[in-house]
Tab-separated table of C-alpha atoms and ligand atoms in Angstrom:
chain	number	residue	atom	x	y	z
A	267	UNK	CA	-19.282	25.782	31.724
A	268	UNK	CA	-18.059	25.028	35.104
A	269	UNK	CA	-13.900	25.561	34.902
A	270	UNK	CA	-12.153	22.785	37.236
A	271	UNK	CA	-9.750	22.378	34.752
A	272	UNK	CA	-8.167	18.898	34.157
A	273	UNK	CA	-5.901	18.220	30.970
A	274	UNK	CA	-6.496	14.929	29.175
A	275	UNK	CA	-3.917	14.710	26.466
A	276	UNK	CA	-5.579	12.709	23.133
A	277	UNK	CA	-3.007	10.094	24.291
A	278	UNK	CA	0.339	9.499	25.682
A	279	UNK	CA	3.131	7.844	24.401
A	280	UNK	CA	5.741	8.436	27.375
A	281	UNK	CA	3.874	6.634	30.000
A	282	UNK	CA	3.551	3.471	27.532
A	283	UNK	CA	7.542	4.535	27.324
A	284	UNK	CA	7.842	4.640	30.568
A	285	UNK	CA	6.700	1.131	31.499
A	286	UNK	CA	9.192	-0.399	29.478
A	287	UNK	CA	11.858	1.937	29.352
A	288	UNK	CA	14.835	-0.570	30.720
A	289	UNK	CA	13.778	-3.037	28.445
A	290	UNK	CA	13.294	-0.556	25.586
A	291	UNK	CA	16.843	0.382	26.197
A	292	UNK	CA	18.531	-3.116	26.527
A	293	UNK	CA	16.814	-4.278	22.954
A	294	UNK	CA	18.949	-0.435	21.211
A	295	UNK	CA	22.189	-1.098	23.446
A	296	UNK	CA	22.057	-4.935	21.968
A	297	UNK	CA	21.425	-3.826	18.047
A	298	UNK	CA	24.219	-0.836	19.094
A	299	UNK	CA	26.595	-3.309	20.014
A	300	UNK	CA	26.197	-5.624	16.853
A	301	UNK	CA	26.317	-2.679	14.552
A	302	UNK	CA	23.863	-4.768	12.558
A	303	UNK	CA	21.755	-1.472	11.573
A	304	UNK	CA	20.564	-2.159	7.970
A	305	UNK	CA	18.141	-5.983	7.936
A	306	UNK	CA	20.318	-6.758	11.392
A	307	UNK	CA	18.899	-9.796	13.761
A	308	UNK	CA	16.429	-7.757	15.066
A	309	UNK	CA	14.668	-7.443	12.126
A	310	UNK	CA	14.749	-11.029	11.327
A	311	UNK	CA	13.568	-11.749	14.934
A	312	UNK	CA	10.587	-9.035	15.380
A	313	UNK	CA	9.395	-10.730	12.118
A	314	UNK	CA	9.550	-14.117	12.838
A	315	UNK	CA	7.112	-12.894	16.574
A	316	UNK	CA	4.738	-10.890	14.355
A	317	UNK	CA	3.859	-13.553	11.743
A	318	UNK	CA	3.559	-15.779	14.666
A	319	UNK	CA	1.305	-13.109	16.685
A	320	UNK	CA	-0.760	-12.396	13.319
A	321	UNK	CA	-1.044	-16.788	12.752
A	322	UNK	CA	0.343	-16.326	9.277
A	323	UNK	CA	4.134	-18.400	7.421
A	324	UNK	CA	5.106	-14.842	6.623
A	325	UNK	CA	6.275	-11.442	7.887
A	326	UNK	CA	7.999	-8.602	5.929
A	327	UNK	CA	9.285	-5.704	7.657
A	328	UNK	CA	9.211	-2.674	5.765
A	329	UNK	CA	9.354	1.334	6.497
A	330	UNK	CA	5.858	2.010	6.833
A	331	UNK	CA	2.217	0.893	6.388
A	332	UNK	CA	1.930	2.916	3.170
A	333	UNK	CA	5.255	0.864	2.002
A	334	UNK	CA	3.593	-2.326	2.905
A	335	UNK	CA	0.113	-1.252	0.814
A	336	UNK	CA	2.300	-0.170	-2.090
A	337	UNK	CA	4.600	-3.055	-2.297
A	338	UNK	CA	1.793	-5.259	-1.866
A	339	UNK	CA	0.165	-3.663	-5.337
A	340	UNK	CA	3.319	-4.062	-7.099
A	341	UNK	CA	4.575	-7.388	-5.978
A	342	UNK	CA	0.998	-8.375	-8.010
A	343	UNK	CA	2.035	-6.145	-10.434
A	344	UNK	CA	-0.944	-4.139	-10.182
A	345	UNK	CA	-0.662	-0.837	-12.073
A	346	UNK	CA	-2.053	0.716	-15.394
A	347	UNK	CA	-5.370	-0.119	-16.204
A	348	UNK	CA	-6.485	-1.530	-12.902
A	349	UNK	CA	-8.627	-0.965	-10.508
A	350	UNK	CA	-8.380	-1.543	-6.842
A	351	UNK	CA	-11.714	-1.622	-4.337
A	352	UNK	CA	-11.382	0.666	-1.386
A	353	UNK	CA	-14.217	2.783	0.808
A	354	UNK	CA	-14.259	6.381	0.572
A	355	UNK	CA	-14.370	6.938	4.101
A	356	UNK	CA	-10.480	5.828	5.650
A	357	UNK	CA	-7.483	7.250	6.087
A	358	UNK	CA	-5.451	8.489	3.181
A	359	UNK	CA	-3.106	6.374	3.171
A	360	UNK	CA	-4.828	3.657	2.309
A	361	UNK	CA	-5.445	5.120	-1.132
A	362	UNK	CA	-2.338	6.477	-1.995
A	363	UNK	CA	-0.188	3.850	-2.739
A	364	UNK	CA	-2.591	2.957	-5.443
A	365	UNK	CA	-2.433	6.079	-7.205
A	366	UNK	CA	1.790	6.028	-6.942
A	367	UNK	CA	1.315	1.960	-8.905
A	368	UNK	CA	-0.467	3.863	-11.407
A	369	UNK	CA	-4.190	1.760	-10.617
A	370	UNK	CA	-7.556	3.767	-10.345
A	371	UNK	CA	-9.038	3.360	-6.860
A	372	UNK	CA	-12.689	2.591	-7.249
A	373	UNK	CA	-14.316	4.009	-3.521
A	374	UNK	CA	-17.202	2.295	-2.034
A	375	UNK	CA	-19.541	3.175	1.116
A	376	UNK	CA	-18.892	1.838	4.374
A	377	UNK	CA	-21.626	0.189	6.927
A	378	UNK	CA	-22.707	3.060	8.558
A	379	UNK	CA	-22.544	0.976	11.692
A	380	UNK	CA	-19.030	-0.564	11.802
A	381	UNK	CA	-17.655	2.337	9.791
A	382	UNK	CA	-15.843	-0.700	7.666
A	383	UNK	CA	-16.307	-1.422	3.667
A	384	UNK	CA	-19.648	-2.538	3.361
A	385	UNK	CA	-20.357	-6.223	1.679
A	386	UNK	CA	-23.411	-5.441	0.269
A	387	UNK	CA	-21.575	-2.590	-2.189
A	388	UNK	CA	-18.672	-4.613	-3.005
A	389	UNK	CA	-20.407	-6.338	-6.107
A	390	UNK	CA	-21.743	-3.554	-7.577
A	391	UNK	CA	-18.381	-1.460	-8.072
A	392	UNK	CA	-16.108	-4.843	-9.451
A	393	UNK	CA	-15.387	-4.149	-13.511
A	394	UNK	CA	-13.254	-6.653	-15.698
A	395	UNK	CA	-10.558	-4.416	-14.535
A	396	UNK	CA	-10.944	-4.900	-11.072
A	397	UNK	CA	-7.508	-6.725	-9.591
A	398	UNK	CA	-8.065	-5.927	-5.605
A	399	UNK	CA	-9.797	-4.834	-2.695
A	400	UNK	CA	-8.486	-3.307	0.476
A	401	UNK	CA	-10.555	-3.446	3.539
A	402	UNK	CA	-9.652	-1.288	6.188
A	403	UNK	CA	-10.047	-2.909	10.007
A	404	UNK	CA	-10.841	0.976	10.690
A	405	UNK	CA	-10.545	2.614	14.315
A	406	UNK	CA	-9.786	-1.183	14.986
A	407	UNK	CA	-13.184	-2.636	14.071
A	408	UNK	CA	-12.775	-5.680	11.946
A	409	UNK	CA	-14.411	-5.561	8.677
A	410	UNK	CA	-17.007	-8.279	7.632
A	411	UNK	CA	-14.473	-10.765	6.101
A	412	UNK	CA	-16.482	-13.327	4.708
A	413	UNK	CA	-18.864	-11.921	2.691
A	414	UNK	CA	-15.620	-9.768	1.341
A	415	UNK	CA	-13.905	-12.693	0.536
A	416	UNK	CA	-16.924	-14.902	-0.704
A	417	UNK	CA	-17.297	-12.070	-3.242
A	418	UNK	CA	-13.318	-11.713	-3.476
A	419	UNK	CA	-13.011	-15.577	-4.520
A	420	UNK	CA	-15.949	-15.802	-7.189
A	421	UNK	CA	-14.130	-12.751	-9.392
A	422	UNK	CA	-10.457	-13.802	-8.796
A	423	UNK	CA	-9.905	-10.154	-6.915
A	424	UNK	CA	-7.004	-10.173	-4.469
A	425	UNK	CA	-8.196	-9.139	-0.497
A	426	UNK	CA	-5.853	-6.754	1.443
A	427	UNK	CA	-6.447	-6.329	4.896
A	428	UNK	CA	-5.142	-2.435	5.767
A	429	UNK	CA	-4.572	-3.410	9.520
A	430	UNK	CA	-3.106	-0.430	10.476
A	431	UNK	CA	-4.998	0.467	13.427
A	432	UNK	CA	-6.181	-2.977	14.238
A	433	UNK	CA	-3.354	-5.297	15.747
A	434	UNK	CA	-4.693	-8.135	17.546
A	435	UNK	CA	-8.277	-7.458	16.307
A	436	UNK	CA	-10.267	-10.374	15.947
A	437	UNK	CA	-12.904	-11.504	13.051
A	438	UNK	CA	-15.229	-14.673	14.143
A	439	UNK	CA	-12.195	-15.268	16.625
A	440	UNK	CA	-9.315	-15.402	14.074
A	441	UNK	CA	-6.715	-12.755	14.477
A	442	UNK	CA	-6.557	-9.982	11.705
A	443	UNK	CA	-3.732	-9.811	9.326
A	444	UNK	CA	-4.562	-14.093	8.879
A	445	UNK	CA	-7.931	-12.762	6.856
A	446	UNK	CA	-7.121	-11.775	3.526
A	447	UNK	CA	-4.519	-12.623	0.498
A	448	UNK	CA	-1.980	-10.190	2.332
A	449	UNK	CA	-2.435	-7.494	5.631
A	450	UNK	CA	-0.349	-4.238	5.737
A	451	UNK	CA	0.685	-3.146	8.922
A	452	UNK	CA	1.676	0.331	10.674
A	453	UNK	CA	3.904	0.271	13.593
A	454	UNK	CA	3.716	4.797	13.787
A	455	UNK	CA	4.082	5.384	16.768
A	456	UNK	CA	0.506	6.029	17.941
A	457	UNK	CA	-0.589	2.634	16.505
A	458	UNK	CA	-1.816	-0.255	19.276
A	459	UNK	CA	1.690	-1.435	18.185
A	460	UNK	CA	4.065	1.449	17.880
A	461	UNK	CA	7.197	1.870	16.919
A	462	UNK	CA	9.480	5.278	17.996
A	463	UNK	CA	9.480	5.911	14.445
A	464	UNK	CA	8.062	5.162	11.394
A	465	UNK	CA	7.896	1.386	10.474
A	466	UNK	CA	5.172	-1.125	8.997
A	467	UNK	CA	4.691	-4.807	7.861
A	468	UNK	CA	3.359	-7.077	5.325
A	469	UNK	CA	1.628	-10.378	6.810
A	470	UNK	CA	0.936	-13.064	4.248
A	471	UNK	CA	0.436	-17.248	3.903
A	472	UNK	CA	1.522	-16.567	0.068
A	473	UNK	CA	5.074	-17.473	-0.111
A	474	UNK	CA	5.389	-15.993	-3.218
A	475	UNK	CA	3.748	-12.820	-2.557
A	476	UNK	CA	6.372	-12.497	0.665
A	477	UNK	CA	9.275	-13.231	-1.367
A	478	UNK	CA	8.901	-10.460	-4.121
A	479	UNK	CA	8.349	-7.895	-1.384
A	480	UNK	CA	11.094	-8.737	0.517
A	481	UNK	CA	12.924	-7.866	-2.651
A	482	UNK	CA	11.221	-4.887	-3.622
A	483	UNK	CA	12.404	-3.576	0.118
A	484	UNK	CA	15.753	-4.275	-0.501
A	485	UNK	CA	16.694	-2.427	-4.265
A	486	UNK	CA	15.095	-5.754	-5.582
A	487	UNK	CA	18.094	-7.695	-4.803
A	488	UNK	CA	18.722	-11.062	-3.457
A	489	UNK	CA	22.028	-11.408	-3.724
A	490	UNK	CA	23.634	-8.122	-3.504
A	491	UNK	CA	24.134	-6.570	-6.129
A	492	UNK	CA	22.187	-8.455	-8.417
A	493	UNK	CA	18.784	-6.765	-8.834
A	494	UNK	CA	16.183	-8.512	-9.967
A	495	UNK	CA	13.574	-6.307	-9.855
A	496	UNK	CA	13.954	-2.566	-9.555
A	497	UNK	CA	13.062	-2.450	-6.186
A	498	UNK	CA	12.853	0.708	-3.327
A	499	UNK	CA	14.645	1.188	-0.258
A	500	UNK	CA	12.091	0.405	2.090
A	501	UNK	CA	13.440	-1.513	4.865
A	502	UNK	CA	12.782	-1.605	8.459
A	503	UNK	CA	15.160	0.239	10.598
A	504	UNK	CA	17.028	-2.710	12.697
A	505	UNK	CA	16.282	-0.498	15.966
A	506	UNK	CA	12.514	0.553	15.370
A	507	UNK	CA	12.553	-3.702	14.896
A	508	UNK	CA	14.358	-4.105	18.791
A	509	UNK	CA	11.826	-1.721	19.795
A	510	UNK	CA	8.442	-3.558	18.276
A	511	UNK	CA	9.426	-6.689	19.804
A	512	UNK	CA	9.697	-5.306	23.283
A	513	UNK	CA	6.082	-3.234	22.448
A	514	UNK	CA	4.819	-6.822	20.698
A	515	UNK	CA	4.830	-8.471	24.336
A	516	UNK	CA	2.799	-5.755	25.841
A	517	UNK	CA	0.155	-5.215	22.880
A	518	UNK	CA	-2.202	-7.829	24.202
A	519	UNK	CA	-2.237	-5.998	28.146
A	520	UNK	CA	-2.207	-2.772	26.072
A	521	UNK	CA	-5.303	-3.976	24.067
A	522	UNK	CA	-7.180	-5.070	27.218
A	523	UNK	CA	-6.343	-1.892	28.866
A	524	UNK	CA	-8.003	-0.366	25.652
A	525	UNK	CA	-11.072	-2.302	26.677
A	526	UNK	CA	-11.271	-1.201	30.194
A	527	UNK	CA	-11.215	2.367	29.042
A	528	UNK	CA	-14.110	1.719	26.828
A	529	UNK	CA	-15.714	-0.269	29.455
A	530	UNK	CA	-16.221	3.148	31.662
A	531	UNK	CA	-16.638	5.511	29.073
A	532	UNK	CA	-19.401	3.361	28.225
A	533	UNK	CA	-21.095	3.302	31.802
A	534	UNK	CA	-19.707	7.048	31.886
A	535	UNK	CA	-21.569	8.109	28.476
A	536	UNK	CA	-24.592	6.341	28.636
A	537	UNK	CA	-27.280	8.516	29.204
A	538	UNK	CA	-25.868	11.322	27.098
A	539	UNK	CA	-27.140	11.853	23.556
A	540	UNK	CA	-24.158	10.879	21.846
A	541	UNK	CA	-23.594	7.746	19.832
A	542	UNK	CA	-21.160	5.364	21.267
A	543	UNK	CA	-19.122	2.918	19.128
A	544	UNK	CA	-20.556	-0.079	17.663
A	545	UNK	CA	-19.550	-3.673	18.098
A	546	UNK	CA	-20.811	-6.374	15.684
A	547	UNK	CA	-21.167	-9.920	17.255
A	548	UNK	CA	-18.497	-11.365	15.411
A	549	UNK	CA	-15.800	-8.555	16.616
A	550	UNK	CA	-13.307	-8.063	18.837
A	551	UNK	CA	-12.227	-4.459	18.744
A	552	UNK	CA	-8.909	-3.283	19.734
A	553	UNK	CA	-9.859	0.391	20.298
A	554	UNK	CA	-7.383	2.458	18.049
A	555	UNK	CA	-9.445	5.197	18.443
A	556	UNK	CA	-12.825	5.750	20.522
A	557	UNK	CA	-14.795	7.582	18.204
A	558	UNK	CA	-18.403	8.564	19.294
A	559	UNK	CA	-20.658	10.312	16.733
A	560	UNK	CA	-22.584	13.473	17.489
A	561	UNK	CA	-25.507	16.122	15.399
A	562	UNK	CA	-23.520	18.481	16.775
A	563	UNK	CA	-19.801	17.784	17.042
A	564	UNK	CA	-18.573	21.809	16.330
A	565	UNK	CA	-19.995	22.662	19.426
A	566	UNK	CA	-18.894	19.623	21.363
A	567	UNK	CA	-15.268	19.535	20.205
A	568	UNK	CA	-15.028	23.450	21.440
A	569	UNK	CA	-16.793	22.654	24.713
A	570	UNK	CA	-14.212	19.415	24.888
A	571	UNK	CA	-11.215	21.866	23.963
A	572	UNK	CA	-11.893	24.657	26.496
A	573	UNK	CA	-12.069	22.683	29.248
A	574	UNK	CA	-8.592	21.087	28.600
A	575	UNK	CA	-9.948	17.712	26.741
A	576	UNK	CA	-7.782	17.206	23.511
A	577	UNK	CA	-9.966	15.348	20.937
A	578	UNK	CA	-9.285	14.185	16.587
A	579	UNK	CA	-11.293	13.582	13.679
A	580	UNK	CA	-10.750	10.288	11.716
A	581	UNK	CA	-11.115	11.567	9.320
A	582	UNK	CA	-12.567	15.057	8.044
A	583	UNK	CA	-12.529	14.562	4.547
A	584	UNK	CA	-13.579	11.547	2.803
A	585	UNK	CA	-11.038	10.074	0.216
A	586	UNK	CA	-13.245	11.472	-2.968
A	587	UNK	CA	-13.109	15.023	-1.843
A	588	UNK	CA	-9.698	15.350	-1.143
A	589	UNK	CA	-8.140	17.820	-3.482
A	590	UNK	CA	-5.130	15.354	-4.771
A	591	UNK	CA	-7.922	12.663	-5.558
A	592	UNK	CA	-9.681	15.617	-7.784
A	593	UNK	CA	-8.793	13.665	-11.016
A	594	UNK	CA	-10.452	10.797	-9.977
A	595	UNK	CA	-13.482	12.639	-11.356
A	596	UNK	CA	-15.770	12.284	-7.433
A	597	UNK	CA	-17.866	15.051	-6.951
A	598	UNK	CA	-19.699	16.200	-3.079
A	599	UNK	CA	-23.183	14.026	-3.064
A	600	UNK	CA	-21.145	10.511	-4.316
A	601	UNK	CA	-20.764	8.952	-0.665
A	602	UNK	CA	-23.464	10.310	1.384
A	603	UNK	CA	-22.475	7.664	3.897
A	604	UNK	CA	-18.979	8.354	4.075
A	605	UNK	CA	-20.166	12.210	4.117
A	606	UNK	CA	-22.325	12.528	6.744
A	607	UNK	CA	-19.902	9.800	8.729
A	608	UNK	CA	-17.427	12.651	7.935
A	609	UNK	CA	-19.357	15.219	9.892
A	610	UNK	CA	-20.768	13.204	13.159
A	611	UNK	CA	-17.736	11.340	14.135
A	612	UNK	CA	-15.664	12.583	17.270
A	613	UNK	CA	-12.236	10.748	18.453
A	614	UNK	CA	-12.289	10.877	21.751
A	615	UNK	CA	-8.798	10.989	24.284
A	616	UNK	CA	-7.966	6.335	24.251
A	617	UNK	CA	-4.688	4.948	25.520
A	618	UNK	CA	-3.844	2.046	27.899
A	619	UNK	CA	-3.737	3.556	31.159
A	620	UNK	CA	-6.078	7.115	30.564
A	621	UNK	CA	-7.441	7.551	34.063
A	622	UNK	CA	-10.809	6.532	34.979
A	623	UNK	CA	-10.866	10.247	36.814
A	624	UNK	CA	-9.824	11.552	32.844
A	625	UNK	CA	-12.804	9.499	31.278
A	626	UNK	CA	-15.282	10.466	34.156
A	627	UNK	CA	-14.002	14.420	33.722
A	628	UNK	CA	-14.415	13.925	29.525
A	629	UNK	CA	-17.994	12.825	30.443
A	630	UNK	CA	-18.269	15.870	32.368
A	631	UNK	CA	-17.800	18.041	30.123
A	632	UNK	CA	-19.888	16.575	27.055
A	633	UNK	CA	-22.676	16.163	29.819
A	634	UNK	CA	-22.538	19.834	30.058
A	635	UNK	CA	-22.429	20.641	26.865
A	636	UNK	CA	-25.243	18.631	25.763
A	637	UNK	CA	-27.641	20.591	28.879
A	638	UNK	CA	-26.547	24.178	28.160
A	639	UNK	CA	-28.920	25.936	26.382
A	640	UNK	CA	-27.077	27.714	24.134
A	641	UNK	CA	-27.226	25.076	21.354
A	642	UNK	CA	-30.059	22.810	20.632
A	643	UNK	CA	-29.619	19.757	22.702
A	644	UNK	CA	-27.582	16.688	21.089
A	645	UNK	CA	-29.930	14.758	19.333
A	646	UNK	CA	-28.326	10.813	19.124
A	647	UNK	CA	-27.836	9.365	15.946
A	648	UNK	CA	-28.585	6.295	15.363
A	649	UNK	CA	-26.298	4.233	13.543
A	650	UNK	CA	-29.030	2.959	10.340
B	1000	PLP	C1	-1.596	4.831	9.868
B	1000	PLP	C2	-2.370	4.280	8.745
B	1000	PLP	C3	-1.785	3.985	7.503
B	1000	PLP	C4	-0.391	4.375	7.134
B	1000	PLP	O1	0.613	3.986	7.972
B	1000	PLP	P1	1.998	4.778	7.990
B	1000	PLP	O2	2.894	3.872	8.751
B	1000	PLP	O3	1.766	6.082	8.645
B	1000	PLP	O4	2.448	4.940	6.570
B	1000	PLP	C5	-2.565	3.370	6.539
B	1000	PLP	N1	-3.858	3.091	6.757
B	1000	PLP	C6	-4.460	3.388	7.911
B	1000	PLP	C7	-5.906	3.026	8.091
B	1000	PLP	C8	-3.750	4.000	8.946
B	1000	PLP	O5	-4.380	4.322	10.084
């Protein structure tokens, strides 16, 4: 492999920093000065932008995305003897929170093509005891909403949009976090909305549904001191709220700058025989993560990582075969989907403002990796 070395970082949070930075430091000087720190004004304000950003009555702001799953479950009281609708192949944090309600999470396939819970094998996994299901707008790919929901509606299940990596996605033009019964949000700081620390939201239209978790956030109080319901401390930090609401008037340039870097790696990529992302018709991705899919991604990953190009899996291990699902009773063979998705997929460097010189030297590289003969050449997969 030829050795002009260039390092292209899997993405970079200071130069998003950077851009901002006086304005960034303004919004923490003004919550400094108020001393506000615990459910301050900024709070209040960064939620009253989001809900409007997301087109939904209600935002909650809460510590973290796997808060806002989890306090989702319980504000429906969903626990003990249910079940809750997932797909096998997401991030694990979209399963946790309803192991910690005490609810059996009941995995599905995704479309091998959108990498998002497929439609056609909701149906088939609903039971009496079915309460939810939580799509996930993965790598920031909406999932197929209406079919979900047409399915959703006929057996009374709630729909959760997991919209973690996915702000400002858009589903047959409507925005996600609008789609389902309720959205949880991550602002880590990685996310196309970051915080510089860890914070998350709940979007909703149900009134209801908003007010119960904005008291379990709080100790389950109202007033203080009276608690209603038990409740967790899972507020949003008053400055991780200043910051989102500077970062909330960028995400839209951030997201198109997303776009342009998928743009050329597209033109960069496309003779090589690896699988570039799909798009359905009725999507507008946001480009969380570029993830290509390759026979032979070992090879290509160590190729990528000698020559200085920092890459990611999303993820390597499918929800059933993680070791603290074991009890969940999934053996290797239940989601050959999600399995084989597990072994092609390749996260490639994606940030607003990676270099076209970076993408053009990534391309490089897997364009020399897929001629040397040491390994059989890259045959493409096709997404089926
Ligand atoms: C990041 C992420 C979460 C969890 O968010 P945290 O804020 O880290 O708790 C949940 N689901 C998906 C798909 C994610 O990418």
């Amino acid at each position: 492999m030829k050795k002009t070395h260039m390092k292209v970082p899997f993405v970079d949070l200071r130069g998003q920093y950077f851009s901002v930075r006086e304005e960034i430091e303004t919004a923490i000087e003004r919550v400094l000065n108020r001393g506000d720190y615990i459910l301050g004004e900024a709070v209040h304000a960064f939620e009253e932008q989001f809900a409007r950003y997301c087109g939904v009555d209600q935002c909650v702001g809460v510590d973290s995305g796997l808060s806002a799953i989890e306090l989702i479950l319980r504000a429906w009281d969903i626990g003990s003897g249910d079940e809750v609708i997932t797909t096998a192949n997401t991030f694990y944090s979209t399963v946790l929170p309803i192991v910690a309600c005490g609810a059996r999470p009941v995995l599905v396939e995704p479309d091998p093509a959108t990498h998002t819970l497929d439609p056609g094998q909701l149906e088939a996994a609903i039971t009496p005891r079915t309460r939810a299901v939580i799509v996930v707008h993965l790598y920031g790919h909406p999932a197929d909403m209406d079919p979900i929901n047409a399915i959703a509606r006929r057996y009374g299940l709630k729909v959760i949009e997991d919209a973690a990596q996915a702000h400002g996605a858009r589903y047959k033009h409507r925005v996600v976090g609008s789609l389902g019964d309720a959205a949880a949000f991550s602002f880590y700081p990685t996310k196309n909305l970051g915080a510089y620390g860890d914070a998350g939201a709940v979007a909703t239209n149900d009134a209801d549904l908003a007010e119960r978790v904005r008291l379990l956030r709080n100790l389950g109080q109202r007033v203080r001191n009276v608690h209603e319901l038990r409740g967790f401390n899972h507020r949003l930090d008053t400055i991780q709220a200043a910051i989102l609401s500077v970062n909330l008037q960028r995400l839209d340039e951030r997201n198109a700058a997303r776009r342009r870097a998928v743009a050329l790696y597209t033109k960069a990529l496309a003779e090589l025989p690896v699988e570039q992302p799909y798009v359905a018709p009725w999507a507008e991705h946001v480009y969380h993560l570029y993830v290509i899919r390759t026979d032979n991604r070992a090879w290509l990953q160590q190729q990528l990582a000698e020559a200085g190009v920092a890459t990611a899996i999303h993820y390597p291990t499918p929800i059933h075969l993680q070791p603290a699902f074991a009890d969940l009773g999934y053996r290797k063979g239940d989601f050959p989907v999600s399995e084989r998705l597990a072994q092609q997929i390749l996260s490639l460097p994606m940030y607003p403002g990676i270099s076209e010189e970076a993408i053009r030297y990534v391309a490089d590289v897997v364009r020399l990796a897929s001629s040397e003969g040491k390994r059989p050449a890259m045959a493409g997969v096709r997404a089926e």
